[in-house]
Coordinates of C-alpha atoms in Angstrom, one line a residue:
Chain V
M1 CA -26.2 -9.7 22.4
T2 CA -23.2 -11.0 24.2
P3 CA -20.3 -8.4 24.4
A4 CA -17.4 -8.8 22.2
A5 CA -15.0 -8.8 25.3
A6 CA -15.9 -12.6 25.6
V7 CA -13.7 -12.9 22.6
T8 CA -10.2 -11.5 22.4
V9 CA -7.6 -11.2 19.5
H10 CA -4.2 -12.3 20.0
R11 CA -1.3 -11.7 17.8
W12 CA 1.9 -12.5 20.0
N13 CA 2.5 -15.7 21.8
R14 CA 4.7 -17.0 24.4
A15 CA 7.1 -18.7 21.5
S16 CA 7.2 -15.2 19.8
I17 CA 8.2 -13.1 22.7
V18 CA 11.1 -15.7 23.5
T19 CA 12.1 -15.5 19.8
M20 CA 12.1 -11.6 19.9
T21 CA 14.2 -11.9 22.9
A22 CA 16.8 -14.2 21.1
L23 CA 16.7 -12.3 18.0
G24 CA 17.6 -9.2 20.1
L25 CA 20.5 -10.9 21.8
L26 CA 21.6 -12.4 18.4
V27 CA 21.8 -8.7 17.1
L28 CA 23.9 -7.5 20.1
V29 CA 26.5 -10.2 19.3
L30 CA 26.3 -9.8 15.6
A31 CA 26.9 -6.1 16.6
F32 CA 30.6 -7.0 17.5
G33 CA 30.9 -9.4 14.8
P34 CA 34.1 -7.8 13.1
A35 CA 35.8 -8.2 16.5
I36 CA 34.6 -11.7 16.9
F37 CA 34.9 -13.1 13.3
G38 CA 37.9 -13.4 11.4
A39 CA 38.1 -11.2 8.0
T40 CA 36.8 -13.9 5.7
L41 CA 33.8 -14.6 8.0
T42 CA 33.1 -10.9 8.6
D43 CA 33.0 -10.7 4.6
R44 CA 30.8 -13.6 4.2
M45 CA 28.3 -12.6 6.9
T46 CA 27.9 -9.3 5.1
T47 CA 27.0 -11.1 2.0
L48 CA 24.5 -13.2 4.1
F49 CA 22.9 -9.9 5.3
A50 CA 22.4 -9.1 1.6
Y51 CA 21.0 -12.4 1.0
V52 CA 18.4 -11.9 4.0
I53 CA 17.6 -8.7 2.5
L54 CA 16.6 -10.3 -1.0
A55 CA 14.9 -13.1 0.3
A56 CA 12.9 -10.7 2.6
M57 CA 11.9 -8.5 -0.3
W58 CA 11.0 -11.2 -3.0
N59 CA 8.7 -13.1 -0.3
A60 CA 6.9 -9.7 0.5
L61 CA 6.5 -9.0 -3.0
A62 CA 5.4 -12.6 -4.4
G63 CA 4.6 -14.5 -1.0
Y64 CA 2.3 -11.6 0.5
A65 CA 1.5 -9.3 -2.3
G66 CA 1.3 -12.0 -4.9
L67 CA 3.6 -10.0 -7.3
V68 CA 6.0 -12.4 -8.9
S69 CA 8.8 -10.5 -10.4
V70 CA 11.7 -12.0 -12.3
G71 CA 13.1 -8.6 -12.6
Q72 CA 14.1 -7.7 -9.1
Q73 CA 18.1 -7.4 -10.4
A74 CA 17.1 -4.1 -12.1
F75 CA 16.8 -2.5 -8.6
F76 CA 19.9 -4.7 -7.1
G77 CA 21.8 -3.4 -10.2
L78 CA 20.6 0.3 -10.2
G79 CA 21.4 0.4 -6.1
A80 CA 24.9 -0.5 -6.8
Y81 CA 24.8 2.1 -9.7
A82 CA 23.4 4.6 -7.8
A83 CA 26.0 4.2 -5.2
V84 CA 29.0 4.4 -7.8
K85 CA 27.4 7.7 -9.3
L86 CA 26.9 9.4 -6.0
S87 CA 30.3 8.5 -4.6
H88 CA 31.5 9.8 -8.0
G89 CA 29.7 13.0 -7.4
G90 CA 31.4 13.7 -4.2
V91 CA 29.2 12.2 -1.6
E92 CA 30.7 10.3 1.1
V93 CA 30.9 6.8 0.1
Y94 CA 29.1 5.1 3.1
L95 CA 26.5 8.0 3.1
A96 CA 26.4 7.1 -0.8
L97 CA 25.6 3.4 -0.1
V98 CA 22.8 4.2 2.2
L99 CA 21.4 7.1 0.0
A100 CA 21.4 5.0 -3.2
P101 CA 18.5 2.4 -2.2
L102 CA 16.3 5.4 -1.2
I103 CA 16.9 7.0 -4.7
V104 CA 16.2 3.9 -6.5
G105 CA 13.0 3.5 -4.3
V106 CA 11.8 7.1 -5.2
L107 CA 12.8 6.0 -9.1
S108 CA 10.3 2.8 -8.5
L109 CA 7.5 5.1 -7.7
P110 CA 6.8 6.1 -11.3
L111 CA 7.7 2.6 -12.9
S112 CA 5.1 1.1 -10.5
S113 CA 2.4 2.8 -12.2
F114 CA 3.2 1.0 -15.5
A115 CA 4.5 -2.1 -14.2
L116 CA 1.5 -2.8 -11.4
R117 CA -1.1 -2.9 -14.5
L118 CA 0.3 -5.8 -15.6
R119 CA -0.9 -9.3 -14.1
G120 CA 0.5 -12.5 -13.4
G121 CA 2.9 -13.7 -16.0
E122 CA 3.0 -10.3 -17.7
F123 CA 4.3 -8.7 -14.7
A124 CA 6.9 -11.1 -14.3
I125 CA 8.4 -11.1 -17.6
G126 CA 7.6 -7.2 -17.8
M127 CA 10.1 -6.6 -14.8
W128 CA 12.6 -8.8 -16.5
V129 CA 12.4 -6.4 -19.5
F130 CA 12.6 -3.7 -17.6
A131 CA 15.9 -5.0 -15.9
E132 CA 17.4 -5.6 -19.4
L133 CA 16.6 -2.2 -20.3
M134 CA 18.2 -0.8 -17.2
H135 CA 21.2 -2.8 -17.9
L136 CA 21.7 -1.3 -21.4
L137 CA 21.0 2.2 -20.3
V138 CA 23.7 1.9 -17.5
N139 CA 26.1 0.5 -19.9
L140 CA 25.8 3.7 -22.1
D141 CA 27.1 5.8 -19.1
G142 CA 30.7 7.2 -19.8
L143 CA 31.6 6.6 -16.4
V144 CA 30.6 2.9 -16.5
Q145 CA 32.1 2.4 -20.1
G146 CA 29.9 -0.4 -20.9
E147 CA 30.9 -3.8 -19.7
T148 CA 34.6 -2.5 -18.8
G149 CA 32.8 -1.4 -15.4
T150 CA 33.9 0.7 -12.7
S151 CA 34.9 0.6 -9.1
L152 CA 33.8 2.3 -5.9
I153 CA 37.5 4.0 -5.5
A154 CA 36.6 6.0 -2.7
L155 CA 36.4 2.7 -0.7
S156 CA 40.0 2.6 -1.0
S157 CA 40.5 5.7 1.3
F158 CA 39.9 3.2 4.2
G159 CA 41.9 0.2 5.6
P160 CA 41.0 -3.1 4.6
D161 CA 39.9 -3.8 8.3
A162 CA 38.1 -0.8 8.7
R163 CA 36.4 -1.1 5.3
R164 CA 35.4 -4.7 6.2
A165 CA 34.1 -3.5 9.4
F166 CA 32.0 -0.5 7.9
N167 CA 30.6 -2.6 5.1
Y168 CA 29.7 -5.3 7.8
W169 CA 27.9 -2.8 10.1
V170 CA 26.4 -0.9 7.4
A171 CA 25.0 -4.2 6.0
L172 CA 23.7 -5.3 9.5
A173 CA 22.0 -2.0 10.1
V174 CA 20.2 -1.9 6.7
M175 CA 19.3 -5.6 7.0
L176 CA 17.6 -5.0 10.2
A177 CA 15.9 -2.0 9.3
L178 CA 14.3 -3.5 6.1
V179 CA 13.3 -7.0 7.6
A180 CA 11.6 -5.0 10.6
A181 CA 10.0 -2.6 8.0
V182 CA 8.7 -5.6 6.2
F183 CA 7.7 -7.4 9.3
F184 CA 5.6 -4.3 10.9
L185 CA 4.1 -3.5 7.4
L186 CA 2.9 -7.2 7.5
R187 CA 1.5 -6.8 10.7
S188 CA -0.2 -3.4 10.0
R189 CA -3.8 -3.4 9.1
T190 CA -2.3 -2.7 5.3
G191 CA -0.4 -5.9 5.7
A192 CA -3.7 -7.6 6.0
A193 CA -4.8 -5.7 2.9
I194 CA -1.9 -6.7 0.9
Q195 CA -2.6 -10.4 1.5
A196 CA -6.4 -9.8 0.6
I197 CA -4.9 -8.5 -2.7
R198 CA -2.9 -11.5 -3.2
D199 CA -5.9 -13.9 -2.8
S200 CA -8.5 -11.8 -4.7
E201 CA -7.7 -8.4 -6.0
E202 CA -11.4 -7.9 -7.0
A203 CA -12.8 -8.9 -3.6
A204 CA -10.2 -6.8 -1.7
A205 CA -11.5 -4.0 -4.0
S206 CA -15.0 -4.5 -3.0
I207 CA -14.5 -4.4 0.7
G208 CA -12.7 -1.0 0.3
V209 CA -9.0 -1.9 -0.2
R210 CA -7.4 0.7 -2.6
V211 CA -5.6 -1.8 -4.5
M212 CA -3.1 0.4 -6.8
A213 CA -2.0 2.3 -3.7
T214 CA -1.4 -0.6 -1.6
K215 CA 0.5 -2.5 -4.0
R216 CA 2.5 0.3 -5.0
L217 CA 3.6 0.3 -1.3
I218 CA 5.0 -3.0 -1.3
F219 CA 6.5 -2.6 -4.8
V220 CA 8.7 0.5 -3.9
L221 CA 9.8 -1.2 -0.6
A222 CA 10.9 -4.1 -2.3
A223 CA 12.8 -2.0 -4.8
T224 CA 14.5 -0.2 -2.1
G225 CA 15.4 -3.5 -0.4
C226 CA 16.8 -4.9 -3.4
A227 CA 18.8 -1.9 -4.3
A228 CA 20.4 -1.7 -0.5
A229 CA 21.6 -5.4 -1.5
G230 CA 23.0 -4.4 -4.5
A231 CA 24.6 -1.4 -2.6
I232 CA 25.8 -4.0 0.0
T233 CA 27.3 -6.3 -2.4
L234 CA 29.0 -3.3 -4.4
S235 CA 30.7 -2.7 -1.1
T236 CA 32.1 -6.2 -0.6
L237 CA 33.2 -6.5 -4.2
T238 CA 34.1 -2.6 -4.7
T239 CA 33.8 -3.5 -8.5
F240 CA 30.9 -2.3 -10.7
Q241 CA 30.3 -4.5 -13.8
P242 CA 26.8 -4.2 -15.1
K243 CA 26.5 -7.9 -16.2
T244 CA 27.2 -9.0 -12.8
Y245 CA 24.8 -6.9 -11.0
F246 CA 21.9 -6.9 -13.7
S247 CA 22.0 -10.5 -13.9
V248 CA 18.9 -12.8 -13.6
Q249 CA 20.8 -14.8 -11.1
W250 CA 20.2 -12.5 -8.6
T251 CA 16.2 -13.0 -8.8
A252 CA 17.0 -16.9 -9.4
Y253 CA 18.7 -17.0 -5.8
M254 CA 15.8 -14.9 -4.2
I255 CA 13.4 -17.6 -5.4
F256 CA 15.6 -20.3 -4.3
M257 CA 15.8 -19.0 -0.9
T258 CA 12.1 -18.2 -0.7
L259 CA 10.7 -21.3 -2.1
V260 CA 13.2 -23.4 0.0
G261 CA 12.5 -21.4 3.3
G262 CA 8.6 -21.2 2.6
L263 CA 7.0 -18.6 0.3
G264 CA 4.5 -16.5 2.2
T265 CA 5.8 -17.4 5.5
F266 CA 7.7 -14.5 7.3
E267 CA 10.3 -16.5 8.9
G268 CA 10.7 -19.0 6.0
P269 CA 12.8 -16.9 3.6
I270 CA 15.2 -15.9 6.2
V271 CA 15.8 -19.5 7.0
G272 CA 16.4 -20.0 3.4
A273 CA 18.6 -17.3 3.2
V274 CA 20.9 -18.9 5.6
I275 CA 20.8 -22.4 4.1
F276 CA 21.5 -20.8 0.8
F277 CA 24.3 -19.0 2.4
I278 CA 25.8 -22.4 3.7
V279 CA 25.0 -24.2 0.5
E280 CA 27.1 -21.5 -1.4
T281 CA 29.8 -21.4 1.3
V282 CA 30.4 -25.1 1.2
F283 CA 29.6 -26.0 -2.6
G284 CA 30.3 -22.4 -4.5
A285 CA 33.3 -23.5 -5.8
Q286 CA 32.1 -26.4 -7.8
G287 CA 31.1 -24.2 -10.5
V288 CA 28.5 -25.6 -12.9
W289 CA 27.6 -28.6 -10.6
Y290 CA 26.8 -26.0 -8.0
L291 CA 24.3 -24.3 -10.1
I292 CA 22.7 -27.4 -11.3
G293 CA 22.3 -28.6 -7.9
L294 CA 20.7 -25.3 -6.7
G295 CA 18.2 -25.7 -9.7
A296 CA 17.4 -29.3 -9.0
A297 CA 16.9 -28.4 -5.2
A298 CA 14.6 -25.4 -6.1
L299 CA 12.4 -27.8 -8.5
L300 CA 12.2 -30.5 -5.7
F301 CA 11.2 -28.2 -3.3
S302 CA 8.4 -26.6 -5.6
L303 CA 7.3 -29.9 -6.3
F304 CA 7.4 -31.7 -3.4
L305 CA 7.5 -29.0 -0.4
P306 CA 5.7 -26.0 -2.1
R307 CA 5.2 -24.6 1.3
G308 CA 9.0 -24.6 2.0
I309 CA 10.5 -25.7 5.3
W310 CA 9.1 -23.2 7.3
G311 CA 5.6 -23.7 5.6
V312 CA 5.7 -27.4 6.7
L313 CA 6.7 -26.5 10.3
T314 CA 3.7 -24.1 10.7
D315 CA 1.3 -26.7 9.1
R316 CA 2.5 -29.3 10.8
F317 CA 3.2 -27.9 14.4
G318 CA 1.4 -24.6 14.3
I319 CA 4.9 -22.8 14.9
A320 CA 4.8 -18.7 14.5
L321 CA 7.9 -17.3 16.0
L322 CA 7.0 -14.1 14.2
P323 CA 3.4 -13.9 13.7
V324 CA 2.1 -11.3 11.2
G325 CA -1.6 -12.7 11.8
Y326 CA -4.4 -12.9 13.9
R327 CA -5.9 -15.5 16.4
L328 CA -9.1 -15.5 18.4
R329 CA -9.2 -16.4 21.6
F330 CA -12.7 -17.6 23.3
A331 CA -12.8 -16.9 27.1
D332 CA -15.5 -19.2 27.5
A333 CA -15.7 -22.2 25.6
T334 CA -19.6 -22.1 25.3
K335 CA -19.2 -19.1 23.2
R336 CA -17.7 -21.3 20.4
T337 CA -21.1 -22.7 19.6
E338 CA -23.0 -19.6 19.9
S339 CA -24.4 -18.3 16.5
Chain F
M1 CA -38.1 7.0 3.8
P2 CA -35.3 8.9 2.2
R3 CA -33.7 7.9 -1.1
V4 CA -30.3 6.6 -0.6
L5 CA -29.3 5.5 -4.3
T6 CA -30.5 6.8 -7.6
A7 CA -29.3 5.2 -10.7
V8 CA -30.6 7.3 -14.0
G9 CA -30.5 5.9 -17.5
I10 CA -27.8 3.4 -16.8
T11 CA -26.3 1.6 -20.0
K12 CA -23.6 -0.7 -20.0
R13 CA -22.0 -2.1 -23.1
F14 CA -19.2 -4.6 -23.7
N15 CA -18.2 -4.0 -27.4
A16 CA -21.2 -4.7 -29.4
F17 CA -23.2 -6.4 -26.7
T18 CA -25.5 -4.1 -24.6
A19 CA -25.8 -5.8 -21.1
V20 CA -27.9 -3.1 -19.6
A21 CA -30.0 -0.8 -21.6
D22 CA -31.2 2.7 -20.2
V23 CA -32.2 1.4 -16.6
D24 CA -33.4 3.6 -14.0
F25 CA -33.0 2.4 -10.4
H26 CA -33.6 3.6 -7.0
L27 CA -33.1 2.4 -3.2
D28 CA -35.0 4.3 -0.2
A29 CA -33.2 4.0 3.3
N30 CA -33.9 0.5 4.9
E31 CA -35.7 -0.6 1.7
A32 CA -35.3 -4.4 0.4
V33 CA -35.5 -4.8 -3.2
G34 CA -35.2 -8.2 -5.2
I35 CA -34.0 -8.0 -8.7
V36 CA -35.1 -11.4 -10.8
G37 CA -34.9 -12.2 -14.3
P38 CA -33.7 -14.9 -16.9
N39 CA -29.9 -15.7 -17.2
G40 CA -28.4 -12.9 -19.2
A41 CA -31.1 -10.2 -18.2
G42 CA -28.2 -7.9 -16.8
K43 CA -29.0 -8.2 -13.3
T44 CA -25.1 -8.8 -12.3
T45 CA -24.1 -6.0 -14.7
L46 CA -26.3 -3.7 -13.0
L47 CA -25.1 -4.6 -9.7
N48 CA -21.5 -4.3 -11.0
V49 CA -22.4 -0.7 -12.0
L50 CA -23.9 0.2 -8.7
A51 CA -21.0 -1.3 -6.7
G52 CA -18.4 0.3 -9.1
S53 CA -16.9 -2.9 -10.5
Y54 CA -16.8 -0.9 -13.7
P55 CA -18.1 2.6 -15.0
P56 CA -21.4 2.7 -16.8
T57 CA -21.1 3.3 -20.4
A58 CA -24.0 6.1 -19.9
G59 CA -26.0 7.2 -16.7
T60 CA -25.2 8.3 -13.2
V61 CA -25.3 6.7 -9.9
T62 CA -25.9 8.9 -6.9
F63 CA -25.4 7.9 -3.4
G64 CA -26.3 10.1 -0.4
G65 CA -26.7 12.8 -2.8
A66 CA -23.4 12.9 -4.2
D67 CA -22.5 11.5 -7.8
V68 CA -20.6 8.5 -7.5
S69 CA -20.7 7.2 -11.3
R70 CA -17.0 7.6 -11.6
S71 CA -15.6 6.5 -8.3
N72 CA -14.2 2.9 -7.8
A73 CA -15.5 -0.1 -6.1
A74 CA -12.9 0.4 -3.1
D75 CA -14.2 4.2 -2.8
R76 CA -18.0 3.1 -3.0
C77 CA -17.5 0.6 -0.3
R78 CA -15.8 3.1 1.8
L79 CA -18.8 5.4 1.4
G80 CA -21.5 2.6 2.4
I81 CA -22.0 0.3 -0.7
A82 CA -21.2 -3.0 0.2
R83 CA -21.7 -6.1 -2.0
S84 CA -21.4 -10.0 -2.1
H85 CA -20.1 -11.9 -5.2
Q86 CA -22.3 -14.6 -7.0
I87 CA -19.2 -16.7 -6.8
P88 CA -17.6 -16.3 -3.2
R89 CA -14.3 -14.9 -3.3
P90 CA -12.7 -15.7 0.0
F91 CA -9.1 -14.9 0.7
G92 CA -8.1 -18.5 0.9
N93 CA -4.8 -18.0 2.6
M94 CA -6.0 -15.9 5.6
T95 CA -8.4 -17.1 8.4
V96 CA -11.7 -16.1 8.4
F97 CA -11.1 -13.4 11.2
E98 CA -8.4 -12.2 8.8
N99 CA -10.9 -11.9 6.1
V100 CA -13.4 -9.8 7.7
F101 CA -10.8 -7.6 9.4
V102 CA -9.6 -6.3 6.4
A103 CA -13.2 -5.4 5.4
A104 CA -13.6 -3.7 8.9
S105 CA -10.3 -1.8 8.7
M106 CA -10.5 -0.6 5.3
G107 CA -13.9 -0.7 4.3
A108 CA -15.1 0.7 7.5
G109 CA -11.8 2.7 8.0
A110 CA -11.7 1.4 11.6
A111 CA -8.9 1.8 14.1
R112 CA -7.4 -1.5 15.3
E113 CA -9.3 -2.1 18.5
Q114 CA -12.8 -0.8 16.6
A115 CA -11.9 -3.0 13.7
Y116 CA -11.4 -6.1 15.9
D117 CA -14.8 -5.4 17.7
G118 CA -16.5 -4.7 14.3
S119 CA -15.1 -7.9 12.8
I120 CA -16.1 -9.9 15.9
E121 CA -19.5 -8.4 15.8
S122 CA -19.7 -9.4 12.1
L123 CA -18.7 -12.9 12.6
R124 CA -21.1 -13.6 15.6
L125 CA -24.1 -12.3 13.3
C126 CA -23.3 -14.3 10.6
G127 CA -22.7 -17.4 12.9
M128 CA -19.0 -17.8 11.9
L129 CA -17.3 -16.8 15.2
A130 CA -16.4 -20.4 16.1
I131 CA -14.7 -21.0 13.0
A132 CA -12.9 -17.5 12.9
N133 CA -9.4 -19.2 13.0
R134 CA -9.9 -21.4 10.0
K135 CA -8.2 -20.8 6.8
A136 CA -10.9 -19.5 4.5
E137 CA -9.8 -21.9 1.7
T138 CA -11.2 -24.9 3.9
L139 CA -14.6 -23.4 4.0
G140 CA -17.7 -25.0 2.2
L141 CA -20.1 -23.3 0.0
L142 CA -22.4 -22.2 2.8
D143 CA -19.6 -20.7 4.9
R144 CA -18.2 -19.0 1.9
K145 CA -21.6 -17.3 1.4
R146 CA -21.7 -16.5 5.1
L147 CA -18.3 -14.9 5.0
E148 CA -19.3 -12.7 1.7
L149 CA -22.1 -11.6 4.5
A150 CA -19.7 -11.2 7.0
R151 CA -17.2 -9.2 5.2
A152 CA -19.6 -7.1 3.5
L153 CA -21.2 -6.3 6.9
A154 CA -17.9 -5.5 8.7
T155 CA -17.6 -2.6 6.1
G156 CA -20.4 -0.7 7.8
P157 CA -22.5 -0.3 4.8
Q158 CA -25.6 1.7 4.2
I159 CA -26.8 -0.4 1.5
L160 CA -25.8 -4.2 0.8
L161 CA -25.9 -5.5 -2.9
L162 CA -26.4 -9.4 -2.8
D163 CA -25.7 -11.4 -6.0
E164 CA -27.3 -14.5 -5.6
I165 CA -26.1 -15.5 -2.2
G166 CA -28.7 -18.4 -1.8
G167 CA -27.6 -20.1 -5.1
G168 CA -26.5 -23.5 -4.8
L169 CA -27.6 -24.1 -1.5
T170 CA -30.2 -26.4 0.2
D171 CA -33.4 -24.8 1.4
A172 CA -32.4 -25.1 5.1
E173 CA -29.1 -23.6 4.2
A174 CA -30.7 -21.0 2.4
A175 CA -33.3 -20.3 5.3
E176 CA -30.1 -19.5 7.7
L177 CA -29.0 -16.9 5.2
V178 CA -32.7 -15.3 5.3
T179 CA -32.4 -15.0 9.0
I180 CA -29.0 -13.1 8.9
I181 CA -30.2 -11.0 6.2
R182 CA -33.3 -10.2 7.8
E183 CA -31.4 -9.2 10.8
L184 CA -29.3 -6.7 8.8
R185 CA -32.5 -5.1 7.6
G186 CA -33.4 -5.0 11.3
R187 CA -30.4 -2.9 11.5
G188 CA -31.2 -0.4 9.2
I189 CA -29.3 -1.7 6.0
A190 CA -31.1 -1.3 2.8
I191 CA -30.6 -4.4 0.5
V192 CA -30.7 -5.0 -3.2
W193 CA -30.9 -8.8 -3.5
I194 CA -30.3 -11.0 -6.9
E195 CA -32.0 -14.1 -6.6
H196 CA -33.3 -17.1 -8.7
I197 CA -34.9 -18.8 -5.7
L198 CA -38.1 -16.6 -5.7
H199 CA -39.8 -18.2 -2.4
V200 CA -36.3 -17.2 -0.3
L201 CA -36.3 -14.0 -2.1
L202 CA -39.9 -13.2 -1.3
Q203 CA -39.1 -13.6 2.6
V204 CA -37.1 -10.5 2.6
V205 CA -38.0 -7.9 -0.2
E206 CA -41.1 -5.7 -0.3
R207 CA -40.4 -4.7 -4.0
L208 CA -39.5 -6.6 -7.0
V209 CA -37.6 -5.4 -10.1
C210 CA -38.0 -7.8 -12.9
M211 CA -35.3 -7.6 -15.9
D212 CA -35.0 -9.1 -19.3
A213 CA -32.5 -8.7 -22.0
G214 CA -30.8 -5.4 -20.4
R215 CA -34.2 -3.6 -19.5
I216 CA -36.4 -3.4 -16.3
I217 CA -39.7 -5.1 -17.8
A218 CA -42.0 -4.5 -14.6
Q219 CA -41.6 -3.4 -10.8
G220 CA -43.6 -3.1 -7.9
V221 CA -45.1 -5.1 -4.9
P222 CA -43.9 -8.8 -5.5
E223 CA -47.1 -10.2 -6.7
E224 CA -48.2 -7.6 -8.9
A225 CA -44.8 -7.5 -10.7
L226 CA -44.7 -11.1 -11.1
A227 CA -48.1 -11.0 -12.5
H228 CA -47.2 -8.5 -15.2
P229 CA -47.6 -10.2 -18.6
A230 CA -44.1 -9.2 -19.7
V231 CA -42.7 -11.1 -16.8
V232 CA -44.9 -14.1 -17.4
E233 CA -43.7 -14.2 -21.2
A234 CA -40.1 -13.8 -20.2
Y235 CA -40.3 -16.7 -18.0
L236 CA -42.6 -18.5 -20.7
G237 CA -44.2 -20.8 -18.0
S238 CA -40.8 -22.0 -16.6
G239 CA -42.5 -21.8 -13.4
V240 CA -41.3 -18.9 -11.5
T241 CA -42.3 -20.1 -8.2

């Protein structure tokens, strides 16, 4: 038997090393964002970071684990709500913004036992029902006073510039941590198992994948991430009105960004988030026509470019800047025909 | 040869329908057993109960001395019971290598480097190394069947449950699989193989279990089992060879 050494497994390539370096430099520049950007752009960038988180989370859930949810606004809303509650309870406001998603992540654990028993469309709608339920429950809280809402009053102890900069840095750090968490999870052995479940749950179980535990991991990560985006959004808006946060539009945005960028590719949804951000910045003031345009674009993409922008690029040019997969390389060409 | 798998009094009912009725089955280390019978005889149901795809309504499955009746498919795979599916279930969006890598890292519980080696070895054995970077959804039927074998093999099994792995293939294609399966036996893996194509099956197995209507109607050395009056009647002259 020929030694296995003739064949080697490769994960990084030259393009991905260049990309990682470029991203590292970009992050370094972004770290000085509040000093470089004006006030408006700093706020907008904070929003972009929240969008990137949302897109990466929905993609991890639907694109990699096959769990299509239309109820991720539940966690988005709970993240903001938990931050309000923590701050109201006396926790330092920026600590509250960081702790809130972790609390929501823990709370999503018992929910996963029920939600992950549902399949396909049942799961999607079940999650929406859960989001509506959370919305109603949060409305009952005396602090929130129904749709009157409340606000993150503690933020006003900071001056506008300091607050803007802190919001930005927290959002940047949380985004980097969450996107890195998704990336390294998908690159791990568990990441391959997650994709196996997406493609055939039964076959995955039959080769030793613990289906429920593996799904739960990605479910909790996505819940935590969406909650973090909710907390970041709260930091920029400062007001908390339940119907704004528990709105299904957040999941619609996630779906738009993921579909346009490329469902099931790691880079795609990040590109999708940037595109969505630009579209919103340029056309956001157009009101209803803006929303119609978004819907039409998502429809056209799913009909004619179902793999999204990045999916097309990888299919056509084999580009993988941030690869989560595996390629075999054959040291000796004759080994290819050996059987 | 020590006994590796024992199933006693296995019954599986789906609502009012009894698919498998009070079946006893056993497998020795490095043994190869064929299961034959008409459609609806309960062969695949029995295999699913052995693999842990669903629990038996009654009866116990013992593997390596431990009762595994209630453990699920994933846990049984980790213990050493691997299977192939009648209709191949590739992970279509993943490459052939990635398909096998999941099996090596989860089923065999191997660390990364060992899982790489195990996957490459399994692919080599199943003649799939050259197409390791292809997406599994692009594979034809023979390669999908090979992938089922390679994946099962990569989990490092003591026993391999094959469900009509030769179905739908030409004789030449089936012969390729026979070569691979014989090689697996040579490595000490015991085999349970459900197959309709008898002349293929008989190249590998030394014991035949004949089922009909959820029961075992005859078993033993292939020639004797096939000559059993109940078996002849079950097939009703439809030409079992």
